[in-house]
Amino acid sequence: MSDFKLWMSQTQASMEDVLAQLLPAAHHVPSRLHDAMRYAVLDGGKRVRPLLVFAAGELVNADVACMQRAAAAVEMIHAYSLVHDDMPPMDNDSLRRGKPTVHVKYDEATALLVGDALQALAFEVLAGAPLQGRPQELVQMLQLLARAAGSQGMCGGQGIDLYGVGQAYTLPQLEMMHILKTGALIRASVLLGAGCGDALSDAQRQQLDHFAKCMGLAFQVVDDVLDEEADTATLGKTAGKDAANHKPTYVSLLGLKGAKEKAAELLAEARAALAPFGERGQRLQQLADYIVDRRH
Amino acid sequence: MSDFKLWMSQTQASMEDVLAQLLPAAHHVPSRLHDAMRYAVLDGGKRVRPLLVFAAGELVNADVACMQRAAAAVEMIHAYSLVHDDMPPMDNDSLRRGKPTVHVKYDEATALLVGDALQALAFEVLAGAPLQGRPQELVQMLQLLARAAGSQGMCGGQGIDLYGVGQAYTLPQLEMMHILKTGALIRASVLLGAGCGDALSDAQRQQLDHFAKCMGLAFQVVDDVLDEEADTATLGKTAGKDAANHKPTYVSLLGLKGAKEKAAELLAEARAALAPFGERGQRLQQLADYIVDRRH
């Protein structure tokens, strides 16, 4: 196993422990809600956002306990958004990560509450990050996460997506949607990881921010390519759904070849943005390569 | 107009301005989402939670701009919970504050996103509170709000409520549900207001916390009494709904007279808890009286 693969599987395994500890125990009242919250978060996903937090932390000698909380917070925001997104008024999906979605396994009211409670828990968890000496930075990190999650971040992107079904998008409109819907939280993951260690210069922060923006878009372009190419079993969620719903995708706008070229361009731009960090940026670069080359 | 009534109407009016400024403009993309967020929050409600923030602030010479943000944050959490609570999987209510509920006026997907985005905005707004000199206190306030909103606070109470439909509750079970569902955010309002000024001693903080807990319960007892006595027009929401759903209420457990006595006892206990604050506690005491004596 390569050094990167080993790092990835160790980080994923340790995140599972961290999330299991930070989530309320399933026997705690109301137990159906807590059981469903654990179901929604644990044992699923590639933990791309936590991986970004930890890889970005390597740029700045970040504190491990701080990164764990930052990573758990972004993963909880991500998990809540999937639970709500899967519900009947939104995507009405019955399969997620190869398992029944929360509203199918439990019920719609529980799915609604699971999402709401996970969002609150994300902020509670991040607010408990051990940055005792630098509370002002922690406040800024909380504000960053809130903005990334809200109507001018992830929720805003979901709104644009929702109101765009059946509409003809231009490429800039599609990018704007994804910069918010997926990109905002990807960007927050990178910046929160970097917030857990030594301070960056303004120039470094801008470079890192540019890296994060490129990766946020690349991630979505690759998602669209995989959705076009993969079958449902490999993907663990319903494949070809966006096309069936006449939702615009990078593949529908650029073609399969064009979308793959776009992903490669974004990756090159992201790698270039990391160059000034030298060796310390290696993990983040490996992760970027992995995100663009992944098969599901 | 009494001094209290004047204070109340001025505070309510200024809160309307504050909320209107903090919410994203309706023309900002995605405009349907932002329009619906403003519809959910503005021009409605008695603003009990903001009033509690400002009244508690009088105990500690609180900073006005800080109280405004704290008050807006709790009101946004409250407003989001109403939007989600009204949706078909939960209470399936079509009327709120005399107007169509968000999912009726817009659509269910928008209602889902409105709630999600308002919760994120609440934390963003509070994180921007001007407590530059005391960021550690601000982190604690953010943590307090997150806990009050989450599965061991408001969402937890909603879960207990949800899973309790049709069940026979004992009085302690009903109290536990309301301490979480309504009480947690009422308590947070009082403590956030007190967090915007001079530090309290531990003893004072405990007294204030006890006041807040009594008021949280009293508020719900009065709600149940009003729900039993009032008609839909006065209440601005569908009356008698809990009884029709066989949900346990203070009135169903204690009778109308018993519930009124319970409210009076809780008010007396709340007033006693304020006594050590002397004159500075006057506004909070007037507000407590008002909450218990209100007619809708």
JSON list of N, CA, C and O in Angstrom, two decimals, chain B residues 46 96-98 223 226-228 230-240 294-296:
[
{"chain": "B", "resi": 46, "resn": "LYS", "atom": "N", "xyz": [-44.40, 37.57, 18.37]},
{"chain": "B", "resi": 46, "resn": "LYS", "atom": "CA", "xyz": [-44.28, 38.54, 19.46]},
{"chain": "B", "resi": 46, "resn": "LYS", "atom": "C", "xyz": [-42.83, 38.82, 19.79]},
{"chain": "B", "resi": 46, "resn": "LYS", "atom": "O", "xyz": [-42.52, 39.68, 20.59]},
{"chain": "B", "resi": 96, "resn": "ARG", "atom": "N", "xyz": [-49.93, 29.98, 10.00]},
{"chain": "B", "resi": 96, "resn": "ARG", "atom": "CA", "xyz": [-48.96, 30.36, 11.05]},
{"chain": "B", "resi": 96, "resn": "ARG", "atom": "C", "xyz": [-48.99, 31.87, 11.16]},
{"chain": "B", "resi": 96, "resn": "ARG", "atom": "O", "xyz": [-48.79, 32.56, 10.16]},
{"chain": "B", "resi": 97, "resn": "ARG", "atom": "N", "xyz": [-49.23, 32.39, 12.35]},
{"chain": "B", "resi": 97, "resn": "ARG", "atom": "CA", "xyz": [-49.30, 33.84, 12.54]},
{"chain": "B", "resi": 97, "resn": "ARG", "atom": "C", "xyz": [-50.29, 34.45, 11.55]},
{"chain": "B", "resi": 97, "resn": "ARG", "atom": "O", "xyz": [-50.06, 35.55, 11.01]},
{"chain": "B", "resi": 98, "resn": "GLY", "atom": "N", "xyz": [-51.37, 33.71, 11.28]},
{"chain": "B", "resi": 98, "resn": "GLY", "atom": "CA", "xyz": [-52.43, 34.23, 10.41]},
{"chain": "B", "resi": 98, "resn": "GLY", "atom": "C", "xyz": [-52.10, 34.24, 8.93]},
{"chain": "B", "resi": 98, "resn": "GLY", "atom": "O", "xyz": [-52.87, 34.73, 8.11]},
{"chain": "B", "resi": 223, "resn": "ASP", "atom": "N", "xyz": [-49.16, 28.33, 26.74]},
{"chain": "B", "resi": 223, "resn": "ASP", "atom": "CA", "xyz": [-49.48, 27.95, 25.35]},
{"chain": "B", "resi": 223, "resn": "ASP", "atom": "C", "xyz": [-50.59, 26.90, 25.31]},
{"chain": "B", "resi": 223, "resn": "ASP", "atom": "O", "xyz": [-51.53, 26.99, 24.50]},
{"chain": "B", "resi": 226, "resn": "LEU", "atom": "N", "xyz": [-53.89, 28.49, 26.33]},
{"chain": "B", "resi": 226, "resn": "LEU", "atom": "CA", "xyz": [-54.43, 29.31, 25.24]},
{"chain": "B", "resi": 226, "resn": "LEU", "atom": "C", "xyz": [-54.97, 28.44, 24.11]},
{"chain": "B", "resi": 226, "resn": "LEU", "atom": "O", "xyz": [-56.01, 28.75, 23.52]},
{"chain": "B", "resi": 227, "resn": "ASP", "atom": "N", "xyz": [-54.25, 27.36, 23.83]},
{"chain": "B", "resi": 227, "resn": "ASP", "atom": "CA", "xyz": [-54.68, 26.46, 22.76]},
{"chain": "B", "resi": 227, "resn": "ASP", "atom": "C", "xyz": [-56.04, 25.86, 23.08]},
{"chain": "B", "resi": 227, "resn": "ASP", "atom": "O", "xyz": [-56.85, 25.63, 22.20]},
{"chain": "B", "resi": 228, "resn": "GLU", "atom": "N", "xyz": [-56.27, 25.64, 24.37]},
{"chain": "B", "resi": 228, "resn": "GLU", "atom": "CA", "xyz": [-57.55, 25.08, 24.81]},
{"chain": "B", "resi": 228, "resn": "GLU", "atom": "C", "xyz": [-58.67, 26.13, 24.75]},
{"chain": "B", "resi": 228, "resn": "GLU", "atom": "O", "xyz": [-59.79, 25.84, 24.35]},
{"chain": "B", "resi": 230, "resn": "ALA", "atom": "N", "xyz": [-58.56, 29.46, 23.28]},
{"chain": "B", "resi": 230, "resn": "ALA", "atom": "CA", "xyz": [-58.69, 30.46, 22.20]},
{"chain": "B", "resi": 230, "resn": "ALA", "atom": "C", "xyz": [-59.27, 29.84, 20.95]},
{"chain": "B", "resi": 230, "resn": "ALA", "atom": "O", "xyz": [-59.28, 28.63, 20.77]},
{"chain": "B", "resi": 231, "resn": "ASP", "atom": "N", "xyz": [-59.75, 30.68, 20.07]},
{"chain": "B", "resi": 231, "resn": "ASP", "atom": "CA", "xyz": [-60.14, 30.20, 18.75]},
{"chain": "B", "resi": 231, "resn": "ASP", "atom": "C", "xyz": [-59.03, 30.53, 17.75]},
{"chain": "B", "resi": 231, "resn": "ASP", "atom": "O", "xyz": [-58.09, 31.25, 18.06]},
{"chain": "B", "resi": 232, "resn": "THR", "atom": "N", "xyz": [-59.12, 29.96, 16.59]},
{"chain": "B", "resi": 232, "resn": "THR", "atom": "CA", "xyz": [-58.04, 30.06, 15.61]},
{"chain": "B", "resi": 232, "resn": "THR", "atom": "C", "xyz": [-57.73, 31.51, 15.23]},
{"chain": "B", "resi": 232, "resn": "THR", "atom": "O", "xyz": [-56.57, 31.88, 15.07]},
{"chain": "B", "resi": 233, "resn": "ALA", "atom": "N", "xyz": [-58.75, 32.34, 15.14]},
{"chain": "B", "resi": 233, "resn": "ALA", "atom": "CA", "xyz": [-58.54, 33.71, 14.70]},
{"chain": "B", "resi": 233, "resn": "ALA", "atom": "C", "xyz": [-57.66, 34.47, 15.69]},
{"chain": "B", "resi": 233, "resn": "ALA", "atom": "O", "xyz": [-56.70, 35.15, 15.31]},
{"chain": "B", "resi": 234, "resn": "THR", "atom": "N", "xyz": [-57.93, 34.35, 17.00]},
{"chain": "B", "resi": 234, "resn": "THR", "atom": "CA", "xyz": [-57.14, 35.06, 18.01]},
{"chain": "B", "resi": 234, "resn": "THR", "atom": "C", "xyz": [-55.71, 34.54, 18.04]},
{"chain": "B", "resi": 234, "resn": "THR", "atom": "O", "xyz": [-54.75, 35.28, 18.20]},
{"chain": "B", "resi": 235, "resn": "LEU", "atom": "N", "xyz": [-55.58, 33.22, 17.88]},
{"chain": "B", "resi": 235, "resn": "LEU", "atom": "CA", "xyz": [-54.28, 32.58, 18.05]},
{"chain": "B", "resi": 235, "resn": "LEU", "atom": "C", "xyz": [-53.39, 32.76, 16.82]},
{"chain": "B", "resi": 235, "resn": "LEU", "atom": "O", "xyz": [-52.17, 32.76, 16.93]},
{"chain": "B", "resi": 236, "resn": "GLY", "atom": "N", "xyz": [-54.01, 32.93, 15.64]},
{"chain": "B", "resi": 236, "resn": "GLY", "atom": "CA", "xyz": [-53.21, 33.07, 14.42]},
{"chain": "B", "resi": 236, "resn": "GLY", "atom": "C", "xyz": [-52.62, 31.76, 13.96]},
{"chain": "B", "resi": 236, "resn": "GLY", "atom": "O", "xyz": [-51.79, 31.72, 13.07]},
{"chain": "B", "resi": 237, "resn": "LYS", "atom": "N", "xyz": [-52.97, 30.67, 14.61]},
{"chain": "B", "resi": 237, "resn": "LYS", "atom": "CA", "xyz": [-52.57, 29.34, 14.13]},
{"chain": "B", "resi": 237, "resn": "LYS", "atom": "C", "xyz": [-53.72, 28.39, 14.47]},
{"chain": "B", "resi": 237, "resn": "LYS", "atom": "O", "xyz": [-54.64, 28.77, 15.19]},
{"chain": "B", "resi": 238, "resn": "THR", "atom": "N", "xyz": [-53.69, 27.20, 13.93]},
{"chain": "B", "resi": 238, "resn": "THR", "atom": "CA", "xyz": [-54.82, 26.29, 14.11]},
{"chain": "B", "resi": 238, "resn": "THR", "atom": "C", "xyz": [-54.97, 25.90, 15.58]},
{"chain": "B", "resi": 238, "resn": "THR", "atom": "O", "xyz": [-54.06, 25.32, 16.17]},
{"chain": "B", "resi": 239, "resn": "ALA", "atom": "N", "xyz": [-56.11, 26.23, 16.17]},
{"chain": "B", "resi": 239, "resn": "ALA", "atom": "CA", "xyz": [-56.33, 25.96, 17.60]},
{"chain": "B", "resi": 239, "resn": "ALA", "atom": "C", "xyz": [-56.80, 24.53, 17.82]},
{"chain": "B", "resi": 239, "resn": "ALA", "atom": "O", "xyz": [-57.36, 23.90, 16.93]},
{"chain": "B", "resi": 240, "resn": "GLY", "atom": "N", "xyz": [-56.56, 24.03, 19.03]},
{"chain": "B", "resi": 240, "resn": "GLY", "atom": "CA", "xyz": [-57.08, 22.72, 19.42]},
{"chain": "B", "resi": 240, "resn": "GLY", "atom": "C", "xyz": [-56.42, 21.56, 18.69]},
{"chain": "B", "resi": 240, "resn": "GLY", "atom": "O", "xyz": [-56.86, 20.42, 18.78]},
{"chain": "B", "resi": 294, "resn": "ARG", "atom": "N", "xyz": [-50.33, 36.73, 28.96]},
{"chain": "B", "resi": 294, "resn": "ARG", "atom": "CA", "xyz": [-50.69, 37.05, 27.56]},
{"chain": "B", "resi": 294, "resn": "ARG", "atom": "C", "xyz": [-51.97, 36.30, 27.14]},
{"chain": "B", "resi": 294, "resn": "ARG", "atom": "O", "xyz": [-52.31, 35.27, 27.69]},
{"chain": "B", "resi": 295, "resn": "ARG", "atom": "N", "xyz": [-52.60, 36.84, 26.14]},
{"chain": "B", "resi": 295, "resn": "ARG", "atom": "CA", "xyz": [-53.87, 36.29, 25.67]},
{"chain": "B", "resi": 295, "resn": "ARG", "atom": "C", "xyz": [-53.72, 35.53, 24.34]},
{"chain": "B", "resi": 295, "resn": "ARG", "atom": "O", "xyz": [-54.66, 34.94, 23.85]},
{"chain": "B", "resi": 296, "resn": "HIS", "atom": "N", "xyz": [-52.56, 35.62, 23.69]},
{"chain": "B", "resi": 296, "resn": "HIS", "atom": "CA", "xyz": [-52.31, 34.86, 22.47]},
{"chain": "B", "resi": 296, "resn": "HIS", "atom": "C", "xyz": [-50.82, 34.79, 22.20]},
{"chain": "B", "resi": 296, "resn": "HIS", "atom": "O", "xyz": [-50.03, 35.41, 22.90]}
]
